Amino acid sequence: GKRHSFPPSCLGTEMALSLPCPGCDAFFLSAGTLGCASVVVGSPVVPLGSPVTASCTIRSELCRGLERGNVRITWMLDNEPMAGSQRRGAGGTEVSNLTLPQFNRTQAKLWCWLEWNGTKQRVGVAEIRAGYPPAKPFNLSCVLNLSDYGLTCQWERGADSHLPTSVTLKCAGDSQAHPSCCHRSRAPVVTGCTPQGDHSHCTVPRRLLQLYRQMEIWVSATNALGTTESEHLYIDPMDVAKLDPPALQSIQSIPFQTDCIALAWEMAQSSAHMELQCELRYRAAEDPAWALVPNIDGQAGTLQHCGFLFGTQYRFQMRCRRSSARGYWSEWSPGRNYTTHEKAPSGKLDAWWSTRSAGAGGRLEVQLRWKAPQRQEANGRVLGYRVTLGPRRRGRDPPTICNTTHTQCNFSVPVGTRRVYLSAYNTAGESAATEVILLERKGQPLARLWAVPRNKRSLWVHWEAPRALVAAYILEWQRVSSEPGYCSACWQMERDGAATASLIQDGIEPFQRYNISLYPIYMDAIGVPVHTAAYSKQKAPSYAPKLHLKSISKTDAELCWDPVPVEMQNGFITSYTIFWANSTAEVSSAAVNPSLGSFVIQELKPSTLYKVHIMASTAAGGTNGTSLTLVTMVLDEIEIQFLFLTLGLIFVLLILLLICFQKNGRVKKQFWPSVPDPANSSLGKWVPVDLQQVRPEGLLPCPEPGWDGNRGRREHPSCAAQRRGAEPAGTFPAAPQPYLQQEGRGWGWGAAGPPRGPAGSGETVQYGRVVGEGPVPPRLCPSPRPYQNLWFRWAAPRGCPGERDRPEEPPASFPLLQGLRIGGAEEPHDSRAC
């Protein structure tokens, strides 16, 4: 890019420093030189947040050529422009002043820029730093190492000052006693040591220390804004010496004092010439904390101490310090183990029993349980237990009925045995026998029993004391489980008969249910037990039961579920809550007693899909189960049964009707009478015999008679006479026999055989009415008359009851009717009175 520079007249021999910048040549003119520009700040190091003042001066007489143009001075703090004020100074100088009211940067560069004849260049710079005075060091402590007698001191720094800070450990002492030691009065303070890097500790060498004399020691921190010192320590370096630990030599029991031991040790070589104060600590493996023996003379080298348990392993450690000062203790010596000698067990054993009759053998089955003796009574490791029928006396050992290493024994004794004796033994001997009286369980029970948690692994059991005098209490507890089990050690005896509470700590686990029983022991009997259940801690059940659909109807659904196993309940189930929702997100719920295993959801909508789930709750929370989808029915069960019953009845009726129609002709004729079709009958083509004979010569054939709508069938008289004369008597066939009824104007009925009824039933079927021309006897009507043909409009004859309208004329297209008419006009056959 283009490079800019000041004119040569502006470059003096004393302005030898120039700094290039991107795109230009910048000349750095330091303050105090005879150059043409200088930058001055009030203070290069200021407290953080305080104001900063600066000025930039341009000397025109030292920069030839600047007189011919206007000069403009600007400022930049790092890369941020700043506004300053410009004025003309004495001697033709241009001066720009800048004031920053609050400097909030820990470090920055302030640049002075010069604009001349369209060019802009940096002509000066000042670096400014800001921070805080140094923080006060604290927690100063020193330790004298006897290996090289160097004094190592350490401390803690305060807050960061954001400025370069120097830290020095200083000391002062008596200059007359030790010329090489530093001191504060009449002589300059001698620096003890300077920490390396950012460390907060250093070691003062032996040559700068005064042993067995008091010295003043402190830490000094200094930066551009000030100096701070820690609290001063006034110590003798030997008082803070950390000694090497002693070494334990031997530990042994004192035979005549059976609970005492004798212990010997040896001091370290570096502290052998000192007066020391020591401590001894010990503990058994079962002890939660160490037992301490203080104020031991370190120079003695031996110690006797009592109060140890018999047959118990202990671990011993020892440490020392200077007895004339409250300095540092040495480290604990390496541990040493020792086991005290044993003694025969002491004290009585807590025993509990149950009895039952053995049947016809006259024996009594006994289950005896007992608690192992406490450490202070076991006096060593118990090897076994013995149960006898009598106490042990000198020179006579009672019969042993049980010898075991366990804490329970099952045996049988003769009926009537009231006492057995229990004892424990180890390598040192056998304990005194504990008398166990086999009392019956028929005493008065307690009025009330309840339990509350103490913590998640213990329970407080409370009860109301009975009115009778109680010698002791037996407390039993069993973990409730789906699988049968029995804990023989889950019991304890409360020997205080006036007690109303006891703490259970053995075998108690959170989220598990325990059944607790309490037996009062009276002088002559054992009370009937009372029971309760408790949790040491509860939470929500591990899972909820799975729902099953038992039955469903149009508006109801019965659900059932299996109870949650007691191990997974994690507390007392307070309720089951059933939730159900349909597709429109209408959610309903109902709480169910935890003792129930089923529930009926009512008032459901027919033919609707529902999602159902169950939540099991305890006092500590609830758990949701999986969802069950069900659809209600369209019809209820009773409605479905009624519908099927109705359809079945209808089907049966149809079958019965079909059978009746197939088997019973009368029923069939009542609903569907059989009427032959004359047009398709062979009778429709039948011609009487007389019409089939040869006509006499000279006679012309007569036309067929016509039909008169007013008078019925009509025929020309000559043709009628011709027909009558040509019909000899007896020329008609014997069958069918015509029946004719004529009255008045010649109306009548006609029927011919042999047409039969349907399916060859043999019944005569009437199929038409005919009219005749001849005289008819009064009150005659055709016979037989099975039914009346409804094909023709008819009227009953005047002399026959039930006969009304008659047809006016028979159709001319029926030759049979014509034949009947001819025969019936001359010889009515088989007519009878109505």
Short mmCIF file of C-alpha atoms in Angstrom, two decimals, residues 274-728:
data_model
loop_
_atom_site.label_atom_id
_atom_site.label_comp_id
_atom_site.label_asym_id
_atom_site.label_seq_id
_atom_site.Cartn_x
_atom_site.Cartn_y
_atom_site.Cartn_z
CA MET A 274 15.01 -33.44 73.57
CA GLU A 275 12.36 -33.54 76.24
CA LEU A 276 9.34 -35.03 74.53
CA GLN A 277 5.63 -35.40 75.21
CA CYS A 278 3.97 -38.40 73.55
CA GLU A 279 0.50 -39.89 72.92
CA LEU A 280 -0.61 -43.50 72.45
CA ARG A 281 -3.73 -44.54 70.55
CA TYR A 282 -5.34 -47.97 70.04
CA ARG A 283 -8.55 -49.54 68.86
CA ALA A 284 -10.07 -52.94 68.07
CA ALA A 285 -11.37 -53.83 64.64
CA GLU A 286 -14.98 -53.34 65.78
CA ASP A 287 -14.36 -49.96 67.43
CA PRO A 288 -15.56 -46.91 65.46
CA ALA A 289 -12.90 -44.56 66.90
CA TRP A 290 -9.45 -44.61 68.47
CA ALA A 291 -8.91 -44.62 72.21
CA LEU A 292 -6.20 -42.07 73.24
CA VAL A 293 -3.71 -42.23 76.09
CA PRO A 294 -2.22 -38.67 76.51
CA ASN A 295 0.67 -37.09 78.43
CA ILE A 296 3.23 -39.88 78.11
CA ASP A 297 6.84 -39.07 78.96
CA GLY A 298 8.76 -39.81 75.81
CA GLN A 299 12.06 -40.42 77.62
CA ALA A 300 10.55 -43.20 79.77
CA GLY A 301 10.40 -45.68 76.91
CA THR A 302 7.75 -47.95 78.58
CA LEU A 303 4.09 -47.76 79.53
CA GLN A 304 1.52 -49.92 81.34
CA HIS A 305 -2.14 -49.43 80.56
CA CYS A 306 -5.30 -51.29 81.66
CA GLY A 307 -8.91 -51.63 80.56
CA PHE A 308 -8.44 -53.86 77.54
CA LEU A 309 -10.92 -56.59 76.62
CA PHE A 310 -9.89 -60.24 76.84
CA GLY A 311 -9.14 -62.15 73.69
CA THR A 312 -9.37 -59.01 71.51
CA GLN A 313 -6.98 -57.83 68.83
CA TYR A 314 -5.88 -54.18 69.07
CA ARG A 315 -3.80 -51.88 66.86
CA PHE A 316 -1.37 -49.46 68.59
CA GLN A 317 0.32 -46.21 67.33
CA MET A 318 2.40 -43.49 69.02
CA ARG A 319 3.57 -39.89 68.29
CA CYS A 320 5.63 -37.20 70.12
CA ARG A 321 6.49 -33.47 70.24
CA ARG A 322 8.66 -31.12 72.34
CA SER A 323 7.27 -30.94 75.83
CA SER A 324 8.27 -27.28 76.33
CA ALA A 325 6.31 -25.95 73.36
CA ARG A 326 3.01 -26.39 71.65
CA GLY A 327 4.56 -27.18 68.32
CA TYR A 328 3.80 -29.82 65.76
CA TRP A 329 3.26 -33.48 66.56
CA SER A 330 5.31 -35.99 64.75
CA GLU A 331 3.61 -38.36 62.37
CA TRP A 332 2.02 -41.47 63.92
CA SER A 333 4.39 -44.35 64.19
CA PRO A 334 3.79 -47.46 62.08
CA GLY A 335 0.93 -49.52 63.58
CA ARG A 336 1.52 -52.64 65.66
CA ASN A 337 -1.17 -55.32 66.35
CA TYR A 338 -1.57 -57.26 69.56
CA THR A 339 -4.22 -59.72 70.86
CA THR A 340 -4.92 -59.86 74.59
CA HIS A 341 -5.19 -63.20 76.32
CA GLU A 342 -8.57 -64.90 76.83
CA LYS A 343 -10.76 -65.53 79.85
CA ALA A 344 -13.82 -67.75 80.38
CA PRO A 345 -17.04 -66.07 79.19
CA SER A 346 -18.98 -64.13 81.78
CA GLY A 347 -22.52 -62.85 82.20
CA LYS A 348 -25.88 -64.38 81.30
CA LEU A 349 -27.12 -65.24 77.85
CA ASP A 350 -30.39 -63.87 76.46
CA ALA A 351 -32.53 -66.91 75.56
CA TRP A 352 -35.89 -67.37 73.84
CA TRP A 353 -37.80 -70.57 73.24
CA SER A 354 -40.90 -72.21 71.80
CA THR A 355 -42.37 -75.62 72.73
CA ARG A 356 -44.86 -78.11 71.29
CA SER A 357 -46.01 -81.56 72.27
CA ALA A 358 -44.27 -84.46 70.52
CA GLY A 359 -47.41 -86.64 70.51
CA ALA A 360 -47.84 -90.05 72.13
CA GLY A 361 -44.20 -90.42 73.16
CA GLY A 362 -44.57 -88.27 76.25
CA ARG A 363 -41.89 -85.89 75.03
CA LEU A 364 -41.81 -82.11 74.61
CA GLU A 365 -40.20 -80.59 71.51
CA VAL A 366 -38.23 -77.45 72.36
CA GLN A 367 -36.64 -74.89 70.04
CA LEU A 368 -34.16 -72.83 72.04
CA ARG A 369 -32.53 -69.67 70.66
CA TRP A 370 -30.01 -67.36 72.29
CA LYS A 371 -27.90 -64.33 71.57
CA ALA A 372 -24.12 -64.54 71.37
CA PRO A 373 -22.47 -62.77 74.31
CA GLN A 374 -21.21 -59.23 73.89
CA ARG A 375 -17.47 -58.60 73.39
CA GLN A 376 -17.00 -57.51 76.96
CA GLU A 377 -18.63 -60.76 78.16
CA ALA A 378 -17.26 -63.19 75.55
CA ASN A 379 -13.67 -62.62 76.78
CA GLY A 380 -12.34 -64.10 73.57
CA ARG A 381 -13.61 -66.24 70.74
CA VAL A 382 -16.53 -68.45 71.80
CA LEU A 383 -15.99 -72.03 70.64
CA GLY A 384 -19.48 -73.38 71.35
CA TYR A 385 -22.59 -73.58 73.53
CA ARG A 386 -23.92 -76.34 75.77
CA VAL A 387 -27.50 -77.04 76.92
CA THR A 388 -28.01 -79.32 79.95
CA LEU A 389 -30.94 -80.45 82.08
CA GLY A 390 -29.33 -79.27 85.32
CA PRO A 391 -26.65 -76.86 86.66
CA ARG A 392 -23.01 -77.89 86.75
CA ARG A 393 -21.68 -78.77 90.21
CA ARG A 394 -18.31 -79.80 91.48
CA GLY A 395 -17.54 -83.39 90.73
CA ARG A 396 -20.77 -83.93 88.74
CA ASP A 397 -21.57 -82.91 85.17
CA PRO A 398 -25.27 -82.86 84.25
CA PRO A 399 -26.42 -84.67 81.08
CA THR A 400 -25.91 -82.60 77.95
CA ILE A 401 -28.87 -82.45 75.56
CA CYS A 402 -27.31 -80.07 73.02
CA ASN A 403 -23.73 -78.99 72.16
CA THR A 404 -23.45 -76.69 69.16
CA THR A 405 -21.54 -73.79 67.66
CA HIS A 406 -24.77 -72.14 66.46
CA THR A 407 -27.09 -69.87 68.42
CA GLN A 408 -30.09 -72.19 68.31
CA CYS A 409 -30.84 -75.81 69.11
CA ASN A 410 -33.83 -78.13 68.72
CA PHE A 411 -34.21 -80.94 71.23
CA SER A 412 -36.83 -82.95 73.13
CA VAL A 413 -37.26 -83.33 76.87
CA PRO A 414 -39.70 -85.30 79.04
CA VAL A 415 -43.09 -83.74 79.50
CA GLY A 416 -43.09 -81.71 82.70
CA THR A 417 -39.54 -80.41 82.31
CA ARG A 418 -39.61 -76.78 83.38
CA ARG A 419 -35.96 -75.76 83.27
CA VAL A 420 -32.87 -76.17 81.07
CA TYR A 421 -29.43 -74.60 81.48
CA LEU A 422 -27.39 -72.81 78.82
CA SER A 423 -23.65 -71.93 78.90
CA ALA A 424 -20.87 -70.75 76.52
CA TYR A 425 -17.23 -71.82 76.50
CA ASN A 426 -13.88 -70.83 74.94
CA THR A 427 -10.28 -71.95 75.31
CA ALA A 428 -10.06 -70.41 78.80
CA GLY A 429 -13.14 -72.07 80.30
CA GLU A 430 -16.91 -72.20 80.45
CA SER A 431 -19.33 -69.53 81.59
CA ALA A 432 -21.78 -69.85 84.45
CA ALA A 433 -25.01 -71.55 83.34
CA THR A 434 -28.04 -69.41 82.45
CA GLU A 435 -31.29 -70.87 83.78
CA VAL A 436 -34.07 -70.98 81.16
CA ILE A 437 -37.59 -71.50 82.55
CA LEU A 438 -39.96 -72.99 79.96
CA LEU A 439 -43.07 -70.91 80.71
CA GLU A 440 -46.41 -71.29 78.97
CA ARG A 441 -47.76 -68.57 76.67
CA LYS A 442 -51.00 -67.77 78.45
CA GLY A 443 -50.32 -64.42 80.12
CA GLN A 444 -52.06 -61.09 79.62
CA PRO A 445 -51.28 -59.40 76.27
CA LEU A 446 -50.27 -55.78 75.84
CA ALA A 447 -52.90 -53.16 75.08
CA ARG A 448 -51.15 -51.47 72.16
CA LEU A 449 -48.03 -51.78 70.00
CA TRP A 450 -46.72 -49.45 67.27
CA ALA A 451 -43.43 -48.72 65.47
CA VAL A 452 -41.89 -45.60 63.89
CA PRO A 453 -38.68 -45.25 61.86
CA ARG A 454 -35.59 -43.84 63.55
CA ASN A 455 -33.60 -43.82 60.33
CA LYS A 456 -33.58 -45.98 57.23
CA ARG A 457 -31.88 -48.86 59.08
CA SER A 458 -33.56 -48.84 62.48
CA LEU A 459 -37.03 -48.75 64.05
CA TRP A 460 -38.31 -47.50 67.36
CA VAL A 461 -40.94 -49.88 68.81
CA HIS A 462 -43.33 -48.46 71.43
CA TRP A 463 -45.95 -50.16 73.56
CA GLU A 464 -48.27 -49.58 76.46
CA ALA A 465 -47.15 -51.41 79.58
CA PRO A 466 -49.68 -53.82 81.14
CA ARG A 467 -50.93 -53.43 84.67
CA ALA A 468 -49.27 -56.64 85.82
CA LEU A 469 -45.59 -56.69 86.78
CA VAL A 470 -43.37 -57.57 83.80
CA ALA A 471 -39.91 -59.11 84.23
CA ALA A 472 -38.72 -58.61 80.64
CA TYR A 473 -39.91 -58.32 77.03
CA ILE A 474 -39.11 -60.37 73.95
CA LEU A 475 -39.24 -58.47 70.66
CA GLU A 476 -39.43 -60.41 67.39
CA TRP A 477 -39.44 -59.11 63.82
CA GLN A 478 -39.65 -60.85 60.48
CA ARG A 479 -39.22 -59.44 57.01
CA VAL A 480 -42.42 -59.94 54.99
CA SER A 481 -41.73 -61.76 51.74
CA SER A 482 -43.67 -63.56 49.03
CA GLU A 483 -41.41 -66.56 49.56
CA PRO A 484 -41.66 -68.21 52.97
CA GLY A 485 -38.67 -67.64 55.19
CA TYR A 486 -37.70 -67.38 58.83
CA CYS A 487 -35.01 -65.36 60.56
CA SER A 488 -33.94 -67.13 63.73
CA ALA A 489 -31.75 -64.23 64.88
CA CYS A 490 -34.40 -61.48 64.39
CA TRP A 491 -35.30 -61.05 68.04
CA GLN A 492 -33.98 -59.31 71.11
CA MET A 493 -34.69 -59.19 74.84
CA GLU A 494 -35.48 -56.04 76.78
CA ARG A 495 -34.47 -56.84 80.36
CA ASP A 496 -35.99 -53.69 81.83
CA GLY A 497 -39.56 -54.64 82.75
CA ALA A 498 -40.54 -50.95 83.12
CA ALA A 499 -39.47 -50.05 79.57
CA THR A 500 -42.07 -48.92 77.03
CA ALA A 501 -39.81 -48.62 73.96
CA SER A 502 -36.98 -50.48 72.30
CA LEU A 503 -34.75 -49.85 69.29
CA ILE A 504 -34.42 -52.45 66.50
CA GLN A 505 -31.21 -52.11 64.47
CA ASP A 506 -30.27 -55.62 63.34
CA GLY A 507 -31.22 -56.59 59.80
CA ILE A 508 -33.47 -53.60 59.09
CA GLU A 509 -33.43 -52.45 55.46
CA PRO A 510 -35.30 -49.55 53.84
CA PHE A 511 -38.39 -50.13 51.65
CA GLN A 512 -39.04 -53.54 53.25
CA ARG A 513 -42.00 -54.42 55.45
CA TYR A 514 -41.42 -56.01 58.84
CA ASN A 515 -43.93 -57.77 61.04
CA ILE A 516 -43.13 -57.05 64.68
CA SER A 517 -44.34 -59.07 67.67
CA LEU A 518 -43.89 -58.32 71.38
CA TYR A 519 -44.14 -60.89 74.19
CA PRO A 520 -44.31 -59.73 77.82
CA ILE A 521 -42.58 -62.17 80.20
CA TYR A 522 -44.24 -62.39 83.58
CA MET A 523 -42.98 -64.26 86.62
CA ASP A 524 -45.13 -67.31 85.93
CA ALA A 525 -46.11 -67.09 82.25
CA ILE A 526 -45.43 -65.51 78.89
CA GLY A 527 -48.02 -63.07 77.60
CA VAL A 528 -49.94 -63.55 74.37
CA PRO A 529 -48.10 -61.55 71.69
CA VAL A 530 -49.36 -58.40 69.98
CA HIS A 531 -48.35 -57.56 66.42
CA THR A 532 -47.75 -54.60 64.14
CA ALA A 533 -46.10 -53.86 60.79
CA ALA A 534 -43.68 -51.07 59.90
CA TYR A 535 -41.27 -49.67 57.30
CA SER A 536 -38.05 -47.86 58.18
CA LYS A 537 -38.42 -45.83 54.97
CA GLN A 538 -41.00 -45.74 52.19
CA LYS A 539 -41.02 -44.76 48.53
CA ALA A 540 -43.28 -45.21 45.51
CA PRO A 541 -43.96 -48.82 44.46
CA SER A 542 -41.50 -50.38 42.04
CA TYR A 543 -44.33 -51.00 39.59
CA ALA A 544 -48.11 -50.93 39.44
CA PRO A 545 -50.26 -54.06 38.95
CA LYS A 546 -51.33 -55.14 35.47
CA LEU A 547 -55.00 -54.63 34.65
CA HIS A 548 -57.14 -57.45 33.25
CA LEU A 549 -60.59 -57.09 31.72
CA LYS A 550 -62.98 -59.40 33.56
CA SER A 551 -66.23 -58.45 31.84
CA ILE A 552 -67.62 -55.62 29.72
CA SER A 553 -71.07 -54.45 28.71
CA LYS A 554 -72.64 -51.45 27.04
CA THR A 555 -72.04 -49.04 29.95
CA ASP A 556 -69.93 -51.01 32.47
CA ALA A 557 -66.50 -52.63 32.53
CA GLU A 558 -65.20 -54.81 35.35
CA LEU A 559 -61.43 -54.79 35.84
CA CYS A 560 -59.28 -56.98 38.05
CA TRP A 561 -55.60 -57.07 38.95
CA ASP A 562 -53.12 -59.08 40.95
CA PRO A 563 -51.67 -57.33 44.02
CA VAL A 564 -48.13 -55.99 43.88
CA PRO A 565 -45.67 -58.37 45.60
CA VAL A 566 -44.85 -57.12 49.05
CA GLU A 567 -41.13 -56.80 48.20
CA MET A 568 -42.03 -54.36 45.39
CA GLN A 569 -44.57 -52.27 47.31
CA ASN A 570 -41.82 -50.23 49.03
CA GLY A 571 -44.37 -49.03 51.57
CA PHE A 572 -47.95 -49.44 52.69
CA ILE A 573 -50.28 -49.23 49.68
CA THR A 574 -52.70 -46.45 50.60
CA SER A 575 -54.90 -46.72 47.52
CA TYR A 576 -55.24 -47.83 43.93
CA THR A 577 -56.44 -45.15 41.52
CA ILE A 578 -58.11 -46.14 38.24
CA PHE A 579 -57.92 -43.64 35.36
CA TRP A 580 -59.93 -43.98 32.14
CA ALA A 581 -60.22 -41.67 29.13
CA ASN A 582 -62.05 -41.83 25.81
CA SER A 583 -60.94 -40.53 22.43
CA THR A 584 -62.12 -36.99 23.28
CA ALA A 585 -59.69 -36.86 26.21
CA GLU A 586 -62.39 -36.92 28.86
CA VAL A 587 -60.42 -38.28 31.81
CA SER A 588 -62.08 -39.73 34.89
CA SER A 589 -60.64 -41.44 37.93
CA ALA A 590 -61.70 -43.38 41.00
CA ALA A 591 -59.83 -44.36 44.16
CA VAL A 592 -60.05 -48.01 45.19
CA ASN A 593 -59.43 -49.50 48.61
CA PRO A 594 -56.06 -51.31 48.63
CA SER A 595 -57.69 -54.45 50.03
CA LEU A 596 -59.74 -54.90 46.85
CA GLY A 597 -58.59 -56.59 43.67
CA SER A 598 -61.32 -55.53 41.25
CA PHE A 599 -63.32 -52.47 40.24
CA VAL A 600 -66.36 -51.79 38.03
CA ILE A 601 -66.26 -48.67 35.85
CA GLN A 602 -69.80 -47.45 35.35
CA GLU A 603 -71.62 -44.89 33.17
CA LEU A 604 -69.51 -45.58 30.09
CA LYS A 605 -70.69 -44.69 26.59
CA PRO A 606 -71.76 -47.56 24.33
CA SER A 607 -69.49 -48.56 21.44
CA THR A 608 -66.69 -46.27 22.64
CA LEU A 609 -62.94 -46.89 22.92
CA TYR A 610 -61.36 -46.23 26.32
CA LYS A 611 -57.79 -46.33 27.61
CA VAL A 612 -57.48 -47.40 31.23
CA HIS A 613 -54.50 -47.54 33.59
CA ILE A 614 -54.00 -48.00 37.32
CA MET A 615 -51.76 -46.14 39.78
CA ALA A 616 -50.53 -47.73 43.01
CA SER A 617 -49.75 -45.19 45.75
CA THR A 618 -47.93 -45.17 49.06
CA ALA A 619 -47.36 -42.33 51.48
CA ALA A 620 -44.16 -41.47 49.58
CA GLY A 621 -45.55 -41.43 46.01
CA GLY A 622 -47.34 -43.33 43.26
CA THR A 623 -46.43 -45.43 40.21
CA ASN A 624 -48.50 -45.75 37.03
CA GLY A 625 -49.11 -49.07 35.33
CA THR A 626 -49.38 -49.94 31.66
CA SER A 627 -52.43 -48.85 29.67
CA LEU A 628 -55.31 -51.19 28.82
CA THR A 629 -57.48 -50.48 25.76
CA LEU A 630 -61.13 -51.59 25.78
CA VAL A 631 -64.23 -50.94 23.67
CA THR A 632 -67.72 -50.98 25.16
CA MET A 633 -70.44 -53.07 23.49
CA VAL A 634 -73.26 -51.78 21.29
CA LEU A 635 -75.92 -53.90 23.07
CA ASP A 636 -76.13 -55.10 26.58
CA GLU A 637 -75.90 -58.80 27.36
CA ILE A 638 -79.58 -59.04 28.19
CA GLU A 639 -80.46 -57.21 24.98
CA ILE A 640 -78.28 -59.59 22.98
CA GLN A 641 -79.96 -62.58 24.63
CA PHE A 642 -83.40 -61.14 23.94
CA LEU A 643 -82.47 -60.47 20.30
CA PHE A 644 -81.21 -64.01 19.79
CA LEU A 645 -84.28 -65.41 21.54
CA THR A 646 -86.61 -63.40 19.31
CA LEU A 647 -84.79 -64.46 16.15
CA GLY A 648 -84.87 -68.07 17.31
CA LEU A 649 -88.61 -67.95 17.95
CA ILE A 650 -89.25 -66.42 14.55
CA PHE A 651 -87.15 -69.12 12.90
CA VAL A 652 -88.98 -71.88 14.76
CA LEU A 653 -92.35 -70.42 13.77
CA LEU A 654 -91.30 -70.28 10.14
CA ILE A 655 -90.21 -73.93 10.25
CA LEU A 656 -93.47 -74.95 11.90
CA LEU A 657 -95.54 -73.09 9.33
CA LEU A 658 -93.60 -74.66 6.48
CA ILE A 659 -94.13 -78.14 7.90
CA CYS A 660 -97.84 -77.47 8.36
CA PHE A 661 -98.25 -76.25 4.78
CA GLN A 662 -96.43 -79.28 3.42
CA LYS A 663 -98.33 -81.86 5.47
CA ASN A 664 -101.84 -80.45 5.87
CA GLY A 665 -103.95 -79.85 2.77
CA ARG A 666 -106.75 -78.12 4.63
CA VAL A 667 -104.42 -75.47 5.95
CA LYS A 668 -103.04 -75.03 2.51
CA LYS A 669 -106.50 -74.62 0.94
CA GLN A 670 -107.44 -72.06 3.56
CA PHE A 671 -104.69 -69.75 2.40
CA TRP A 672 -104.20 -70.80 -1.25
CA PRO A 673 -107.38 -72.38 -2.83
CA SER A 674 -106.73 -74.48 -6.00
CA VAL A 675 -108.62 -72.95 -8.92
CA PRO A 676 -107.97 -74.61 -12.33
CA ASP A 677 -107.28 -72.43 -15.31
CA PRO A 678 -110.06 -73.14 -17.83
CA ALA A 679 -108.00 -71.76 -20.70
CA ASN A 680 -105.36 -74.39 -20.13
CA SER A 681 -107.79 -77.18 -19.19
CA SER A 682 -108.64 -80.03 -21.58
CA LEU A 683 -112.30 -79.31 -20.85
CA GLY A 684 -111.89 -76.05 -22.72
CA LYS A 685 -111.55 -78.08 -25.96
CA TRP A 686 -114.25 -80.63 -25.14
CA VAL A 687 -117.31 -80.85 -27.49
CA PRO A 688 -120.45 -82.83 -26.60
CA VAL A 689 -121.09 -86.04 -28.53
CA ASP A 690 -124.24 -84.74 -30.14
CA LEU A 691 -122.29 -81.92 -31.70
CA GLN A 692 -119.81 -84.32 -33.11
CA GLN A 693 -122.49 -86.29 -35.03
CA VAL A 694 -123.13 -85.72 -38.78
CA ARG A 695 -125.67 -83.02 -39.39
CA PRO A 696 -128.84 -83.80 -41.32
CA GLU A 697 -128.70 -82.91 -44.89
CA GLY A 698 -130.17 -79.66 -45.83
CA LEU A 699 -129.25 -78.06 -42.54
CA LEU A 700 -126.81 -75.36 -42.65
CA PRO A 701 -124.43 -75.10 -39.80
CA CYS A 702 -125.58 -72.73 -37.17
CA PRO A 703 -123.30 -69.98 -36.10
CA GLU A 704 -122.06 -69.85 -32.61
CA PRO A 705 -124.46 -68.16 -30.25
CA GLY A 706 -123.69 -64.59 -29.42
CA TRP A 707 -123.45 -62.82 -26.08
CA ASP A 708 -125.94 -60.29 -25.06
CA GLY A 709 -124.75 -57.98 -22.42
CA ASN A 710 -128.27 -57.56 -21.06
CA ARG A 711 -129.69 -61.06 -21.32
CA GLY A 712 -126.63 -63.21 -21.36
CA ARG A 713 -125.91 -65.81 -24.02
CA ARG A 714 -128.40 -65.65 -26.99
CA GLU A 715 -128.91 -67.89 -29.99
CA HIS A 716 -131.08 -67.77 -33.06
CA PRO A 717 -134.34 -69.74 -32.40
CA SER A 718 -134.02 -71.91 -35.50
CA CYS A 719 -130.51 -72.85 -34.54
CA ALA A 720 -131.58 -73.64 -31.08
CA ALA A 721 -134.39 -75.87 -32.30
CA GLN A 722 -132.05 -77.51 -34.74
CA ARG A 723 -129.62 -78.20 -31.96
CA ARG A 724 -132.37 -79.61 -29.74
CA GLY A 725 -133.72 -81.85 -32.41
CA ALA A 726 -130.36 -83.24 -33.32
CA GLU A 727 -129.56 -84.33 -29.79
CA PRO A 728 -130.91 -87.81 -29.15
#
